[in-house]
Short mmCIF file of C-alpha atoms in Angstrom, two decimals:
data_model
loop_
_atom_site.label_atom_id
_atom_site.label_comp_id
_atom_site.label_asym_id
_atom_site.label_seq_id
_atom_site.Cartn_x
_atom_site.Cartn_y
_atom_site.Cartn_z
CA GLN A 67 -43.24 -6.26 -15.55
CA ALA A 68 -45.03 -3.04 -14.67
CA GLN A 69 -46.95 -2.85 -11.41
CA LEU A 70 -50.00 -0.59 -11.21
CA VAL A 71 -51.52 0.64 -7.96
CA GLU A 72 -54.79 2.59 -7.81
CA SER A 73 -55.64 4.97 -4.99
CA GLY A 74 -58.14 7.72 -4.19
CA GLY A 75 -61.35 5.71 -4.06
CA GLY A 76 -63.87 6.01 -1.26
CA LEU A 77 -67.34 7.17 -0.31
CA VAL A 78 -68.66 10.47 -1.63
CA GLN A 79 -72.07 12.17 -1.64
CA ALA A 80 -73.93 12.70 -4.90
CA GLY A 81 -72.63 15.82 -6.63
CA GLY A 82 -69.22 15.52 -5.03
CA SER A 83 -65.81 14.83 -6.54
CA LEU A 84 -62.99 12.30 -6.31
CA ARG A 85 -59.60 12.03 -7.99
CA LEU A 86 -58.25 8.55 -8.66
CA SER A 87 -54.54 7.94 -9.17
CA CYS A 88 -52.70 5.05 -10.83
CA ALA A 89 -49.00 4.81 -10.00
CA ALA A 90 -46.72 2.69 -12.19
CA SER A 91 -43.38 1.23 -11.12
CA GLU A 92 -41.91 1.13 -14.64
CA ARG A 93 -39.55 3.89 -15.84
CA THR A 94 -40.80 3.44 -19.41
CA PHE A 95 -44.31 4.46 -18.33
CA ARG A 96 -44.16 7.23 -20.93
CA THR A 97 -44.42 4.59 -23.69
CA TYR A 98 -47.65 3.09 -22.29
CA ALA A 99 -51.18 3.60 -23.50
CA MET A 100 -53.40 3.79 -20.41
CA GLY A 101 -57.04 3.40 -19.50
CA TRP A 102 -59.60 3.37 -16.70
CA PHE A 103 -62.26 0.66 -16.45
CA ARG A 104 -65.03 0.03 -13.94
CA GLN A 105 -67.20 -2.88 -12.87
CA ALA A 106 -70.46 -2.35 -11.00
CA PRO A 107 -72.18 -5.15 -9.04
CA GLY A 108 -73.83 -7.61 -11.42
CA LYS A 109 -72.44 -5.91 -14.53
CA GLU A 110 -69.60 -6.48 -16.98
CA ARG A 111 -66.40 -4.47 -16.76
CA GLU A 112 -66.55 -1.46 -19.08
CA VAL A 113 -64.17 1.19 -20.34
CA VAL A 114 -64.48 4.61 -18.72
CA ALA A 115 -61.67 6.55 -20.39
CA ALA A 116 -58.40 6.04 -22.25
CA ILE A 117 -55.33 8.16 -22.99
CA ASP A 118 -52.44 7.78 -25.41
CA TRP A 119 -48.73 7.72 -24.53
CA SER A 120 -48.30 11.50 -24.87
CA GLY A 121 -51.56 12.57 -23.24
CA ASP A 122 -52.60 14.42 -26.40
CA SER A 123 -55.45 12.07 -27.31
CA THR A 124 -58.24 10.92 -24.99
CA TYR A 125 -61.41 8.84 -25.16
CA TYR A 126 -64.45 8.89 -22.86
CA ALA A 127 -67.48 6.69 -22.50
CA ASP A 128 -70.64 8.65 -23.35
CA SER A 129 -71.92 8.29 -19.79
CA VAL A 130 -68.99 10.27 -18.30
CA LYS A 131 -68.29 12.91 -20.95
CA GLY A 132 -68.19 16.38 -19.45
CA ARG A 133 -67.90 15.06 -15.88
CA PHE A 134 -64.74 12.90 -15.84
CA THR A 135 -61.26 13.90 -17.02
CA ILE A 136 -58.38 11.52 -17.70
CA SER A 137 -54.80 12.81 -17.55
CA ARG A 138 -51.25 11.61 -17.03
CA ASP A 139 -47.94 12.91 -15.73
CA ASN A 140 -45.20 10.85 -17.33
CA ALA A 141 -42.51 12.48 -15.17
CA LYS A 142 -44.29 11.03 -12.11
CA ASN A 143 -45.28 7.71 -13.74
CA THR A 144 -48.87 8.43 -12.76
CA MET A 145 -52.29 8.54 -14.44
CA TYR A 146 -55.34 10.29 -12.99
CA LEU A 147 -59.11 10.24 -13.29
CA GLN A 148 -60.85 13.37 -12.02
CA MET A 149 -64.51 12.61 -11.32
CA ASN A 150 -66.89 15.55 -10.83
CA SER A 151 -70.66 15.84 -10.41
CA MET A 152 -70.75 12.24 -9.30
CA LYS A 153 -73.99 10.24 -9.38
CA PRO A 154 -74.93 7.00 -7.57
CA GLU A 155 -74.89 5.18 -10.93
CA VAL A 156 -71.08 5.51 -11.15
CA THR A 157 -70.62 3.33 -8.04
CA ALA A 158 -68.20 0.57 -9.03
CA VAL A 159 -64.72 -0.86 -8.61
CA TYR A 160 -62.39 1.19 -10.81
CA TYR A 161 -59.35 -0.41 -12.46
CA CYS A 162 -56.22 1.06 -14.00
CA ALA A 163 -54.84 -0.66 -17.11
CA ALA A 164 -51.74 -0.26 -19.30
CA ARG A 165 -50.44 -1.48 -22.66
CA ARG A 166 -46.78 -1.15 -23.63
CA GLY A 167 -45.88 -0.09 -27.16
CA ALA A 168 -49.31 1.26 -28.13
CA SER A 169 -50.49 4.82 -28.67
CA MET A 170 -54.16 4.27 -27.76
CA VAL A 171 -56.06 1.20 -26.57
CA TYR A 172 -59.87 0.96 -26.36
CA TRP A 173 -60.52 -2.73 -25.73
CA GLU A 174 -60.12 -4.61 -22.47
CA HIS A 175 -58.41 -7.68 -23.98
CA GLU A 176 -55.62 -5.57 -25.49
CA TYR A 177 -54.25 -4.32 -22.15
CA ASP A 178 -51.18 -6.04 -20.67
CA TYR A 179 -51.22 -4.84 -17.05
CA TRP A 180 -53.96 -4.22 -14.50
CA GLY A 181 -54.16 -2.75 -11.03
CA GLN A 182 -56.03 -4.36 -8.15
CA GLY A 183 -58.96 -1.95 -8.31
CA THR A 184 -60.29 0.71 -5.95
CA GLN A 185 -63.88 0.99 -4.71
CA VAL A 186 -65.84 4.15 -5.52
CA THR A 187 -69.22 4.53 -3.82
CA VAL A 188 -71.61 7.46 -4.31
CA SER A 189 -74.39 7.91 -1.78
CA SER A 190 -77.72 9.57 -2.56
#
């Protein structure tokens, strides 16, 4: 089974930037649909962005459009989330997720594999 490991989280001031990475151990990573989710204290986990197997199609939650960018490098078995103009409201644990054999996945229950999560905290 694929193993996913997130990295790049941390503490950043409002208006700053972070780049999250999700590294997969599986050589067939290029066949995976991928996504980023987040869960803030006291709230349900929600989708942030998703990307298809080729990287040609993407989806963003309305709250992050224009500020976050999802991308992938299949040669490196890695997915990224570039977060710019960060606000305190985006503070949460961010999770990487993957689904084999699907072009695009929007819903949490459809993903097969999950990373352990990485904390992102934005100070005011």
